[in-house]
GROMACS .gro file of N, CA and C in nm:
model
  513
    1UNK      N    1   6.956  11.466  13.782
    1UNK     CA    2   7.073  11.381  13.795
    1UNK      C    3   7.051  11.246  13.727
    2UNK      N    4   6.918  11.208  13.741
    2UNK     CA    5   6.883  11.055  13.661
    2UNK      C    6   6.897  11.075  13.521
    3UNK      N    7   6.853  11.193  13.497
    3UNK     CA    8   6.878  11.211  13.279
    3UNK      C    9   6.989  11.203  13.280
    4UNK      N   10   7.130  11.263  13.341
    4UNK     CA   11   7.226  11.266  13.319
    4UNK      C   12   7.316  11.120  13.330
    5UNK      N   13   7.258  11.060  13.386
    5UNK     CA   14   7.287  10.925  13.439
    5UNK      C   15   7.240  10.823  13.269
    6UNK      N   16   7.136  10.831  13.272
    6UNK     CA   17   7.070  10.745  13.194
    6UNK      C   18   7.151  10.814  13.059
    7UNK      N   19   7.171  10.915  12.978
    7UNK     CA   20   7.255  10.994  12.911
    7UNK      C   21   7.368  10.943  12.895
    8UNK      N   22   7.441  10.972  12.972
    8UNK     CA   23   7.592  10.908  13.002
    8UNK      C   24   7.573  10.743  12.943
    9UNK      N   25   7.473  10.658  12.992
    9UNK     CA   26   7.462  10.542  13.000
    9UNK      C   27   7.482  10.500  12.844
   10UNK      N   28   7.355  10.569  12.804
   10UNK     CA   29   7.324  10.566  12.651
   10UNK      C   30   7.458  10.580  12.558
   11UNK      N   31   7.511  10.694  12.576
   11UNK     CA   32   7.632  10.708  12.509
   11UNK      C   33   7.687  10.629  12.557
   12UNK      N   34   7.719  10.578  12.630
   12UNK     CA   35   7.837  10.452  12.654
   12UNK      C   36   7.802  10.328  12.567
   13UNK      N   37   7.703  10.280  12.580
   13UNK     CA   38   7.613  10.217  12.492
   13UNK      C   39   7.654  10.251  12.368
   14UNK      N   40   7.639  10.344  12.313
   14UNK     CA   41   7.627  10.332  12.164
   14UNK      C   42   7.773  10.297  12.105
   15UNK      N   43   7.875  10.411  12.166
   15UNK     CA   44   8.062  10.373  12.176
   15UNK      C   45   8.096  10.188  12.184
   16UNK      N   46   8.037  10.106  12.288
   16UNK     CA   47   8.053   9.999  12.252
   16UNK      C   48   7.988   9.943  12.108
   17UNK      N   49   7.852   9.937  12.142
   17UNK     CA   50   7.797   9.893  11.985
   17UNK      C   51   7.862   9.964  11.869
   18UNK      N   52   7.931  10.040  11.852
   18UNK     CA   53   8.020  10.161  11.732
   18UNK      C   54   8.117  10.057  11.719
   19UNK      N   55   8.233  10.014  11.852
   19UNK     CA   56   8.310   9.939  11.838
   19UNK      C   57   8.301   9.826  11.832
   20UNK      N   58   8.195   9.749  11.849
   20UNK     CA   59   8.195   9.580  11.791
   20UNK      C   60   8.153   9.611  11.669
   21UNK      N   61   8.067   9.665  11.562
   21UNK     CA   62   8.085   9.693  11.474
   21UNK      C   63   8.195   9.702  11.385
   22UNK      N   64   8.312   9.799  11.427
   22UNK     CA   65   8.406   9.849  11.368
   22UNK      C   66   8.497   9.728  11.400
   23UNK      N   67   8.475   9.652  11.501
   23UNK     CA   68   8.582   9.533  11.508
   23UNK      C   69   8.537   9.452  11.411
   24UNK      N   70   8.409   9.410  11.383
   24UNK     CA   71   8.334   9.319  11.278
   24UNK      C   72   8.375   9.373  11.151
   25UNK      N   73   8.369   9.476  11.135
   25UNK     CA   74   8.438   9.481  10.988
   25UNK      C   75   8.548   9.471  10.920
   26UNK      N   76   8.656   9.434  11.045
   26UNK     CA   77   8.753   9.430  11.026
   26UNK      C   78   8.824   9.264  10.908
   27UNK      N   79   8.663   9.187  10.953
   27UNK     CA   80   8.687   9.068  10.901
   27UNK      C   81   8.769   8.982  10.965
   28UNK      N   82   8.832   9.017  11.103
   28UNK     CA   83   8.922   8.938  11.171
   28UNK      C   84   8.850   8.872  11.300
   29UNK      N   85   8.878   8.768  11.400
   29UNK     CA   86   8.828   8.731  11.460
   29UNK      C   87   8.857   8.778  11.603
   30UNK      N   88   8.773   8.804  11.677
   30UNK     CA   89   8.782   8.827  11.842
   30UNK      C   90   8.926   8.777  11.931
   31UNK      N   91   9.015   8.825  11.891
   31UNK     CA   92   9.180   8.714  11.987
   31UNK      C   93   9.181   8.876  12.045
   32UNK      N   94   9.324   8.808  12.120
   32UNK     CA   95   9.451   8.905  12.170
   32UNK      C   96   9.523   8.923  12.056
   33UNK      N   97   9.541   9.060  12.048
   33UNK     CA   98   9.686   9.092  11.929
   33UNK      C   99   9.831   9.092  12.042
   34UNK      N  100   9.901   9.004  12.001
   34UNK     CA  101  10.005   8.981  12.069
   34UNK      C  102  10.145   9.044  11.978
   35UNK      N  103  10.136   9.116  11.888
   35UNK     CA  104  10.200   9.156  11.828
   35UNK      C  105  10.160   9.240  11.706
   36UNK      N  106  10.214   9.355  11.623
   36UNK     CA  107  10.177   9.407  11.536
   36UNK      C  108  10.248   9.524  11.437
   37UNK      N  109  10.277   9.488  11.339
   37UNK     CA  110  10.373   9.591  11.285
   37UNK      C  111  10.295   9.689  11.197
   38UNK      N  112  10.170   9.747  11.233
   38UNK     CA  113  10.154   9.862  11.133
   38UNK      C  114  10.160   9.972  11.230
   39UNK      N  115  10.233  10.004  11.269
   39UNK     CA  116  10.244  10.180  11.311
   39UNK      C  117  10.433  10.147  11.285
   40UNK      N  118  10.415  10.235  11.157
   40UNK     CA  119  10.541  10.215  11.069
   40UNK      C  120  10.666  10.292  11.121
   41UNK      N  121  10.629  10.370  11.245
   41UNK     CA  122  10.681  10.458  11.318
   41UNK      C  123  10.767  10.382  11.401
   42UNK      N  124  10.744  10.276  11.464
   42UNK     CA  125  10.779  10.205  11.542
   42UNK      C  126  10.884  10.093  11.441
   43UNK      N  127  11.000  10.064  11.544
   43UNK     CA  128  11.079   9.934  11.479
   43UNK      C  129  11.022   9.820  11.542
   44UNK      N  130  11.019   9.763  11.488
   44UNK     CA  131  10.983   9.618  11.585
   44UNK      C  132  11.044   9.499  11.540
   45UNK      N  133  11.106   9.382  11.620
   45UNK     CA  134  11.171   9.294  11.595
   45UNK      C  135  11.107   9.164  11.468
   46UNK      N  136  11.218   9.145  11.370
   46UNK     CA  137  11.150   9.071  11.257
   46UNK      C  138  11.134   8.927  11.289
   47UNK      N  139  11.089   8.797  11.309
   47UNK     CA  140  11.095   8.702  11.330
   47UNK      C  141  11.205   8.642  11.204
   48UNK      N  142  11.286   8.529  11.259
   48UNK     CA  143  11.407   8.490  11.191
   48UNK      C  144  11.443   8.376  11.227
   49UNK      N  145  11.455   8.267  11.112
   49UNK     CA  146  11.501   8.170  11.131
   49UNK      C  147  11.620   8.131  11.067
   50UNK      N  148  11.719   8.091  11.141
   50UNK     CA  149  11.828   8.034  11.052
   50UNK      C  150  11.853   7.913  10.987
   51UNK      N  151  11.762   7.882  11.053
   51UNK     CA  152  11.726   7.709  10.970
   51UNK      C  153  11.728   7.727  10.807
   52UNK      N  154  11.622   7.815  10.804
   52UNK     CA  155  11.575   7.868  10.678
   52UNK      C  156  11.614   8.006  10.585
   53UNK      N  157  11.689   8.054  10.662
   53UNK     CA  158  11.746   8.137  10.609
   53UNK      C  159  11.640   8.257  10.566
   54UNK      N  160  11.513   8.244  10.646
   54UNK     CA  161  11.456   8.389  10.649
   54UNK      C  162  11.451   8.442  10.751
   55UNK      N  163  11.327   8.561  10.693
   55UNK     CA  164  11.292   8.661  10.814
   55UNK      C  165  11.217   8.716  10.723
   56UNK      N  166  11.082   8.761  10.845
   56UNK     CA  167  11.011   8.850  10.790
   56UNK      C  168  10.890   8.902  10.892
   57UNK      N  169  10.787   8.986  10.880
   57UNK     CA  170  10.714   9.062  10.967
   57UNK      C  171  10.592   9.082  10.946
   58UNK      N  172  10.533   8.998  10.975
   58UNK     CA  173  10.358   9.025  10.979
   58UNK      C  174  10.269   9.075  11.002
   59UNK      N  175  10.185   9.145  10.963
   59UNK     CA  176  10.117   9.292  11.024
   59UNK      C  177  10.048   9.279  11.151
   60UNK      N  178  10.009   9.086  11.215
   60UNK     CA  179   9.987   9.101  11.326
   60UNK      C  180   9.996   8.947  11.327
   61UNK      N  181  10.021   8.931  11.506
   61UNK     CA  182   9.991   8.824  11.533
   61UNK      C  183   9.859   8.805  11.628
   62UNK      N  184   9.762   8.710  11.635
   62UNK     CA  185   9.701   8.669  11.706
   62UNK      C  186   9.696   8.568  11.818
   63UNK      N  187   9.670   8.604  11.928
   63UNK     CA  188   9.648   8.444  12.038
   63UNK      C  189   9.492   8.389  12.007
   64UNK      N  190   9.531   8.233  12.026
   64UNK     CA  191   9.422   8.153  12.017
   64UNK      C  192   9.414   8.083  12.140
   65UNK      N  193   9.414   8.112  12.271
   65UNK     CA  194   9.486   8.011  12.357
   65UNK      C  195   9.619   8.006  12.324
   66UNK      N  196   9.667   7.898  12.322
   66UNK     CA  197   9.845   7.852  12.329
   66UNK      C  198   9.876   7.903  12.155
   67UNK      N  199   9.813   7.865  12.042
   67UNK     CA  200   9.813   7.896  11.939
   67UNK      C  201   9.791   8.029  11.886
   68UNK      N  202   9.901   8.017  11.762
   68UNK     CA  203   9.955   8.180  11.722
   68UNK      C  204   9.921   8.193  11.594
   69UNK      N  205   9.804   8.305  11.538
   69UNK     CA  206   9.752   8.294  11.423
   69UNK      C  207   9.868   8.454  11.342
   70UNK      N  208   9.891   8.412  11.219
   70UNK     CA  209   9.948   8.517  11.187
   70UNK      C  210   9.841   8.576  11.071
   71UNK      N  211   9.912   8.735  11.046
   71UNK     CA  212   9.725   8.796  10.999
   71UNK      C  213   9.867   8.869  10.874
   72UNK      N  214   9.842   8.873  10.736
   72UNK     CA  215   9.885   8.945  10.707
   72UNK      C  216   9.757   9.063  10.613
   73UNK      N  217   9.749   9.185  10.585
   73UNK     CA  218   9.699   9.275  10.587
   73UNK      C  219   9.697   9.306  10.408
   74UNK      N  220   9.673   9.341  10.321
   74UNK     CA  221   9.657   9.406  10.160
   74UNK      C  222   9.476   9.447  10.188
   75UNK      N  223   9.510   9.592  10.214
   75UNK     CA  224   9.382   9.697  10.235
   75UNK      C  225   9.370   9.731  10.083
   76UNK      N  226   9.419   9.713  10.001
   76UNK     CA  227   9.395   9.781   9.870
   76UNK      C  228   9.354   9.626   9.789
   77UNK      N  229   9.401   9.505   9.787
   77UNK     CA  230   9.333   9.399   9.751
   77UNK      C  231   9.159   9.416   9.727
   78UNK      N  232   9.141   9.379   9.577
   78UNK     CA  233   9.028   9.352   9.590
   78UNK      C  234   8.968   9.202   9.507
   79UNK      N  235   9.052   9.114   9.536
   79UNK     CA  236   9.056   8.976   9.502
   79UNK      C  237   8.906   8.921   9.574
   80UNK      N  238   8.872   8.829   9.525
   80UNK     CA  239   8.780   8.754   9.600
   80UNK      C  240   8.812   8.583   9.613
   81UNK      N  241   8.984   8.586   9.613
   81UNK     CA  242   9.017   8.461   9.628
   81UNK      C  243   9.157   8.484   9.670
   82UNK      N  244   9.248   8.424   9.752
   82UNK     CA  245   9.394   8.472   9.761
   82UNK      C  246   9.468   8.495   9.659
   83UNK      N  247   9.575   8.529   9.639
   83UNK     CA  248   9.675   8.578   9.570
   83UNK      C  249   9.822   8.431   9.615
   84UNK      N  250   9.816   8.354   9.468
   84UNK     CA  251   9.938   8.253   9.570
   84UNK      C  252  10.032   8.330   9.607
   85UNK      N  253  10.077   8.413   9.583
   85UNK     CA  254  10.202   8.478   9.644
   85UNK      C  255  10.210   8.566   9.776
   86UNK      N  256  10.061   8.565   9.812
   86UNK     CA  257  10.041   8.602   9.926
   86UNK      C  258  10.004   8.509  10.018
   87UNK      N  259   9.959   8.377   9.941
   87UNK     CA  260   9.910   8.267  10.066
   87UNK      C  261  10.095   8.183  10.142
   88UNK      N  262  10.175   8.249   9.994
   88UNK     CA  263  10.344   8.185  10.001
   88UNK      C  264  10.388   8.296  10.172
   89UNK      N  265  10.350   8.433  10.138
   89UNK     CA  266  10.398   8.501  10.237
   89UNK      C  267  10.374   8.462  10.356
   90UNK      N  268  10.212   8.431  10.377
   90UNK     CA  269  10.131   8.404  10.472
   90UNK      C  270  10.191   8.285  10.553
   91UNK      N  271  10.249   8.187  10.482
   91UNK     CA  272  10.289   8.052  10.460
   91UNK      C  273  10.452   8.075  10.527
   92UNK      N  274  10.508   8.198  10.540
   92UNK     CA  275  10.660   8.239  10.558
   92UNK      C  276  10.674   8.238  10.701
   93UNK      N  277  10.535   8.306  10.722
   93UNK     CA  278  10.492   8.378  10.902
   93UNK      C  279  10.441   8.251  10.953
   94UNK      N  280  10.357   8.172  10.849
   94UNK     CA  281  10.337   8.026  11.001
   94UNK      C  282  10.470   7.984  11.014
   95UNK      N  283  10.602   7.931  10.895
   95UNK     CA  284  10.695   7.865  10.940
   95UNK      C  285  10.768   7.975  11.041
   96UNK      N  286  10.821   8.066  11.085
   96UNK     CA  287  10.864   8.184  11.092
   96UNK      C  288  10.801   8.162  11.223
   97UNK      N  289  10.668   8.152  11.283
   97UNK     CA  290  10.594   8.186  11.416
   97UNK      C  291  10.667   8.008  11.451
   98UNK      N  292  10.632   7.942  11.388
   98UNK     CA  293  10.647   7.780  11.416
   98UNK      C  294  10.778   7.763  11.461
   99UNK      N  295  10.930   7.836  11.418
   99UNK     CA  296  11.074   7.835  11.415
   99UNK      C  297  11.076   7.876  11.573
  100UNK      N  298  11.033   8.028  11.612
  100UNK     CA  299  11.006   8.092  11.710
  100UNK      C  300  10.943   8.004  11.817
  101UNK      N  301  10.878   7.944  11.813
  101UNK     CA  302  10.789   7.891  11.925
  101UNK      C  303  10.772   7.743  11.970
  102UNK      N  304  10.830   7.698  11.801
  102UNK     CA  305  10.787   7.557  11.863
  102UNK      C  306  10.644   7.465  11.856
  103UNK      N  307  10.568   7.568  11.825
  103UNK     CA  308  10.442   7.542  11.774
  103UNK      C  309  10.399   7.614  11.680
  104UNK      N  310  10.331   7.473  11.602
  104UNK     CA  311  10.326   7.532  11.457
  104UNK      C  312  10.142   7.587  11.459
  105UNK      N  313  10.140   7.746  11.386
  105UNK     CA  314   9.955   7.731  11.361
  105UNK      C  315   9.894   7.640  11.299
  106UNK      N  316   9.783   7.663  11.328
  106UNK     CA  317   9.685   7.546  11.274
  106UNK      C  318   9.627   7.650  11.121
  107UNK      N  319   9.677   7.809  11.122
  107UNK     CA  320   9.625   7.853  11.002
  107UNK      C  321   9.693   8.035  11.014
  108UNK      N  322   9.674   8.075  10.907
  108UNK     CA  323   9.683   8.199  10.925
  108UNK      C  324   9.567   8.280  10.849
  109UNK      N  325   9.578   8.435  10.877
  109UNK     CA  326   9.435   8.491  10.792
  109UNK      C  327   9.531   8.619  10.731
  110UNK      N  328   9.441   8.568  10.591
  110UNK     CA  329   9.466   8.683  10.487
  110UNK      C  330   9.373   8.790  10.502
  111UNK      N  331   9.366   8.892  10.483
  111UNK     CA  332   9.276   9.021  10.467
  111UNK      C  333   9.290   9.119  10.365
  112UNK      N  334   9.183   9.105  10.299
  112UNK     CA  335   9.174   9.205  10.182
  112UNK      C  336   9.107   9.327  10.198
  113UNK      N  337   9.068   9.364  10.085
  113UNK     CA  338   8.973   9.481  10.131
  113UNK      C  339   8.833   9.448  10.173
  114UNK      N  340   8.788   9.344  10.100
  114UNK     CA  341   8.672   9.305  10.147
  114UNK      C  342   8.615   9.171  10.172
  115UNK      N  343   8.770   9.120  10.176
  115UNK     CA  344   8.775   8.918  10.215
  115UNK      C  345   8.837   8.927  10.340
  116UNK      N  346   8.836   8.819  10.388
  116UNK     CA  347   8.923   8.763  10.503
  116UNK      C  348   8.935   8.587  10.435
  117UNK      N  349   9.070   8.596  10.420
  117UNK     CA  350   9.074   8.417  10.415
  117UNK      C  351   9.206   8.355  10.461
  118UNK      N  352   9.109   8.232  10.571
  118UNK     CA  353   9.192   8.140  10.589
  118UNK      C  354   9.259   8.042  10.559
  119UNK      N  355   9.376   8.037  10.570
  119UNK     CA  356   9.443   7.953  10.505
  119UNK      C  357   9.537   7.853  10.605
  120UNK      N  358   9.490   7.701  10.559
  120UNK     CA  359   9.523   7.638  10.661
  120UNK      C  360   9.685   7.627  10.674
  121UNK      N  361   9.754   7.582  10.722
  121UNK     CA  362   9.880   7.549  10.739
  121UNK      C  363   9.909   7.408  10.699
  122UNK      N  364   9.974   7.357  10.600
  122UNK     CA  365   9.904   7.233  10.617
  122UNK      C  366  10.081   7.189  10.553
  123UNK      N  367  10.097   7.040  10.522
  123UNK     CA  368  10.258   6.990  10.453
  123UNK      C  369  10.245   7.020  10.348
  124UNK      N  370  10.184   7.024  10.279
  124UNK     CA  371  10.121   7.089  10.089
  124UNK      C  372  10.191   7.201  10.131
  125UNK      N  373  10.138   7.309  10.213
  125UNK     CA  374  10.183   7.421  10.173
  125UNK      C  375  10.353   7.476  10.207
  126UNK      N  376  10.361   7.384  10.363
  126UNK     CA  377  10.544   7.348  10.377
  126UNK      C  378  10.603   7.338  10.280
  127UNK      N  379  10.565   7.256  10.230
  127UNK     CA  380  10.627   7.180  10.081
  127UNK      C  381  10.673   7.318   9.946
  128UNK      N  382  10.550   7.361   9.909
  128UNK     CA  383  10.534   7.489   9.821
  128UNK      C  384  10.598   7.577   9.857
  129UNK      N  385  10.618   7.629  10.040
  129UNK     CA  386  10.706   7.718  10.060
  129UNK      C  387  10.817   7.719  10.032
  130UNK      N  388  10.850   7.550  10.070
  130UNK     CA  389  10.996   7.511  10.068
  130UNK      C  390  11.057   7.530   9.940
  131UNK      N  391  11.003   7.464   9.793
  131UNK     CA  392  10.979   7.443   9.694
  131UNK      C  393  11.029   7.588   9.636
  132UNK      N  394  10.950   7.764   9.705
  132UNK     CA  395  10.984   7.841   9.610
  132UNK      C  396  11.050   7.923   9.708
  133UNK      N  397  11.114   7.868   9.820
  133UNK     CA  398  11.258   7.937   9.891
  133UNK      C  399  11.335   7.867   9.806
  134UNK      N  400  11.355   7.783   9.721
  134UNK     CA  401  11.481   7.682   9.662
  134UNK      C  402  11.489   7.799   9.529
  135UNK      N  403  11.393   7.814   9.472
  135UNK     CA  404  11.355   7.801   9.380
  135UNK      C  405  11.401   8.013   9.376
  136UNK      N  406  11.380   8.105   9.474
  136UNK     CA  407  11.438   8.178   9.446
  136UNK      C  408  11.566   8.234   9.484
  137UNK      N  409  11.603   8.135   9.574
  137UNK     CA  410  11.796   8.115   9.622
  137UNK      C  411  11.890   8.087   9.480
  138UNK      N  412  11.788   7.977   9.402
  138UNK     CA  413  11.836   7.952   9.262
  138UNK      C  414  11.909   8.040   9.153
  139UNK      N  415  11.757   8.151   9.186
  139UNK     CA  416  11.773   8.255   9.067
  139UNK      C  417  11.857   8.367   9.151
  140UNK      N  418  11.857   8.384   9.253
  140UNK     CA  419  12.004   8.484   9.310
  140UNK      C  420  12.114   8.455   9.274
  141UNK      N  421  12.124   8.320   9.216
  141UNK     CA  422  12.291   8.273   9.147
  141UNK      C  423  12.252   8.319   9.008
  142UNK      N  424  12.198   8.339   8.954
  142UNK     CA  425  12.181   8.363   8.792
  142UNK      C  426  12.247   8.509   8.788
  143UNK      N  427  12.304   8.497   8.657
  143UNK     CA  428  12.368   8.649   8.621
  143UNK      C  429  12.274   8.696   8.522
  144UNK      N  430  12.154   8.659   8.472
  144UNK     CA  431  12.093   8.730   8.367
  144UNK      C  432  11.889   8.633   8.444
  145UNK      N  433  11.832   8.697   8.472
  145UNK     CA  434  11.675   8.657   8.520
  145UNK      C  435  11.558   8.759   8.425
  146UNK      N  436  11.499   8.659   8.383
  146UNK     CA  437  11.371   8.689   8.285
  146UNK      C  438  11.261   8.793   8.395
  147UNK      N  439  11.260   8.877   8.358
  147UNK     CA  440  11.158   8.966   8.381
  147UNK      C  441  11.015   8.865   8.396
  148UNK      N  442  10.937   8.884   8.482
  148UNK     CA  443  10.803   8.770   8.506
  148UNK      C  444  10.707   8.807   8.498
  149UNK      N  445  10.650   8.911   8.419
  149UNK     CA  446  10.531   8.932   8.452
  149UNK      C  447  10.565   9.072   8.313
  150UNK      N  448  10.378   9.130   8.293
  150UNK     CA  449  10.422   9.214   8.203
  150UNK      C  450  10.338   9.329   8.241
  151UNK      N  451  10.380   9.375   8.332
  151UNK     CA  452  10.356   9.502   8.452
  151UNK      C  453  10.438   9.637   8.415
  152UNK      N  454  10.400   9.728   8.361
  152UNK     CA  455  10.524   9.814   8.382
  152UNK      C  456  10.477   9.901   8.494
  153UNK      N  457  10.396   9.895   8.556
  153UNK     CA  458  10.362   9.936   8.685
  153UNK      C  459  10.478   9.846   8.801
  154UNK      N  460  10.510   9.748   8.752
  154UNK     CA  461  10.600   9.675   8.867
  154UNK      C  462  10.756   9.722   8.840
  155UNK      N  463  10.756   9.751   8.683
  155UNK     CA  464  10.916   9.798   8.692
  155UNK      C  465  10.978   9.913   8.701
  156UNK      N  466  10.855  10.026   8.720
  156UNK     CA  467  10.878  10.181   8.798
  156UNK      C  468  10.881  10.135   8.907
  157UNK      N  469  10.858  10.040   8.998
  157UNK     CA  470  10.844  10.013   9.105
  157UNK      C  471  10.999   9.960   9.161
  158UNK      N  472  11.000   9.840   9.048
  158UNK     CA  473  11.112   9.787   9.088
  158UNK      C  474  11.292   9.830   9.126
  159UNK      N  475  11.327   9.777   9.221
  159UNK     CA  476  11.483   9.838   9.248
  159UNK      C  477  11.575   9.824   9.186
  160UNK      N  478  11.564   9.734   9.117
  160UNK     CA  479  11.657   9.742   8.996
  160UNK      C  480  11.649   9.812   8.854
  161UNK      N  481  11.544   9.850   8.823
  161UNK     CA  482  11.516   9.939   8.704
  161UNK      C  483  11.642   9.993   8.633
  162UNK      N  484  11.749  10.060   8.697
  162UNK     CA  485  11.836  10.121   8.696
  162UNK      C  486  11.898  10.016   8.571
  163UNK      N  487  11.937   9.913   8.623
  163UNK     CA  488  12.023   9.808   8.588
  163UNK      C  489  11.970   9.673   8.461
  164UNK      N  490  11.813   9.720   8.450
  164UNK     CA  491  11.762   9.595   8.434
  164UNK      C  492  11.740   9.646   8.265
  165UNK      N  493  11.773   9.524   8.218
  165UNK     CA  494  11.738   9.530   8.058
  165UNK      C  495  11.635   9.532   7.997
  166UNK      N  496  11.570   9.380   8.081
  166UNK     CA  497  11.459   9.339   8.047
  166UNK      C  498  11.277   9.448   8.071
  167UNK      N  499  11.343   9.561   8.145
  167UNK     CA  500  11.262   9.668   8.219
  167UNK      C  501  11.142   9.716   8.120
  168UNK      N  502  11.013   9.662   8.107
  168UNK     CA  503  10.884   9.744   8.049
  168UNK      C  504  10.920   9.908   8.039
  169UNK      N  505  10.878   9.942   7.950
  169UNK     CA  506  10.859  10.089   7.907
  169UNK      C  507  10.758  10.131   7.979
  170UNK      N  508  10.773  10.225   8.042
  170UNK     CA  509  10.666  10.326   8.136
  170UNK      C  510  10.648  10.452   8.169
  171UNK      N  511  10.513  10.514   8.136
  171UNK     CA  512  10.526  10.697   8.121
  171UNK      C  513  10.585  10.748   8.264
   0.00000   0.00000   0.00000
């Protein structure tokens, strides 16, 4: 009965050490997930501000105590520095958690495939958000917008393809 005991024990043992591991690699830090949109199965409510005229959904939120870290997720990233257009997104979910609550984070975390980076919240980046919400409300009034990039991986992608002139050639 004692082998079986001590057995049992062991394996329990190892299942935890398996899982702090597997939490450590996650690159994220020890919180409460107080929220989370990857089980794509599920609807879940988008955060929305009308102030600002967005909305949008973060693959998770974290508790810090009273403070709300937002996590957004690119598993296929293999950057070893952010992506501005992802620190802009990142930057959507602090104002977005901040609209919601009333309190603003002190940061949010990016996750790549093999980074985690924080990014503080700071008026610089208010500013930049603010700066390229203007900036693409702008170009929704335009009747003719320059193609940005020279991806034709982005314009098989893209939803307008159908319509778009400016559209890269792609096998």
């Amino acid at each position: 009965m004692i082998w079986l005991a001590l057995a049992l024990g062991l394996i329990a043992l190892w299942f935890w050490r398996r899982s702090n591991q597997l939490r450590a690699s996650t690159g994220l830090p020890w919180r409460t997930v107080v929220y989370h949109d990857t089980a794509r199965r599920e609807l879940t409510k988008a955060l929305f501000s009308a102030r600002y005229q967005l909305t949008g959904k973060p693959d998770y939120v974290l508790a810090d105590g009273k403070a709300l870290i937002p996590v957004e997720v690119k598993p296929q990233r293999q950057a070893t520095s952010p992506r501005q257009g992802d620190i802009l997104q990142l930057a959507a979910y602090c104002l977005l958690l901040e609209e919601a609550t009333g309190v603003a984070p002190r940061y949010g975390l990016l996750r790549y495939a093999q980074h985690t980076f924080q990014v503080d919240w700071t008026d610089q980046l208010y500013q930049a958000l603010l700066e390229t919400l203007d900036a693409m409300r702008d170009e929704l009034e335009l009747n003719d917008v320059e193609r940005s990039h020279e991806q034709p991986w982005r314009c098989r992608a893209c939803g307008f393809g159908d319509r778009c002139t400016d559209a890269l050639e792609y096998d």
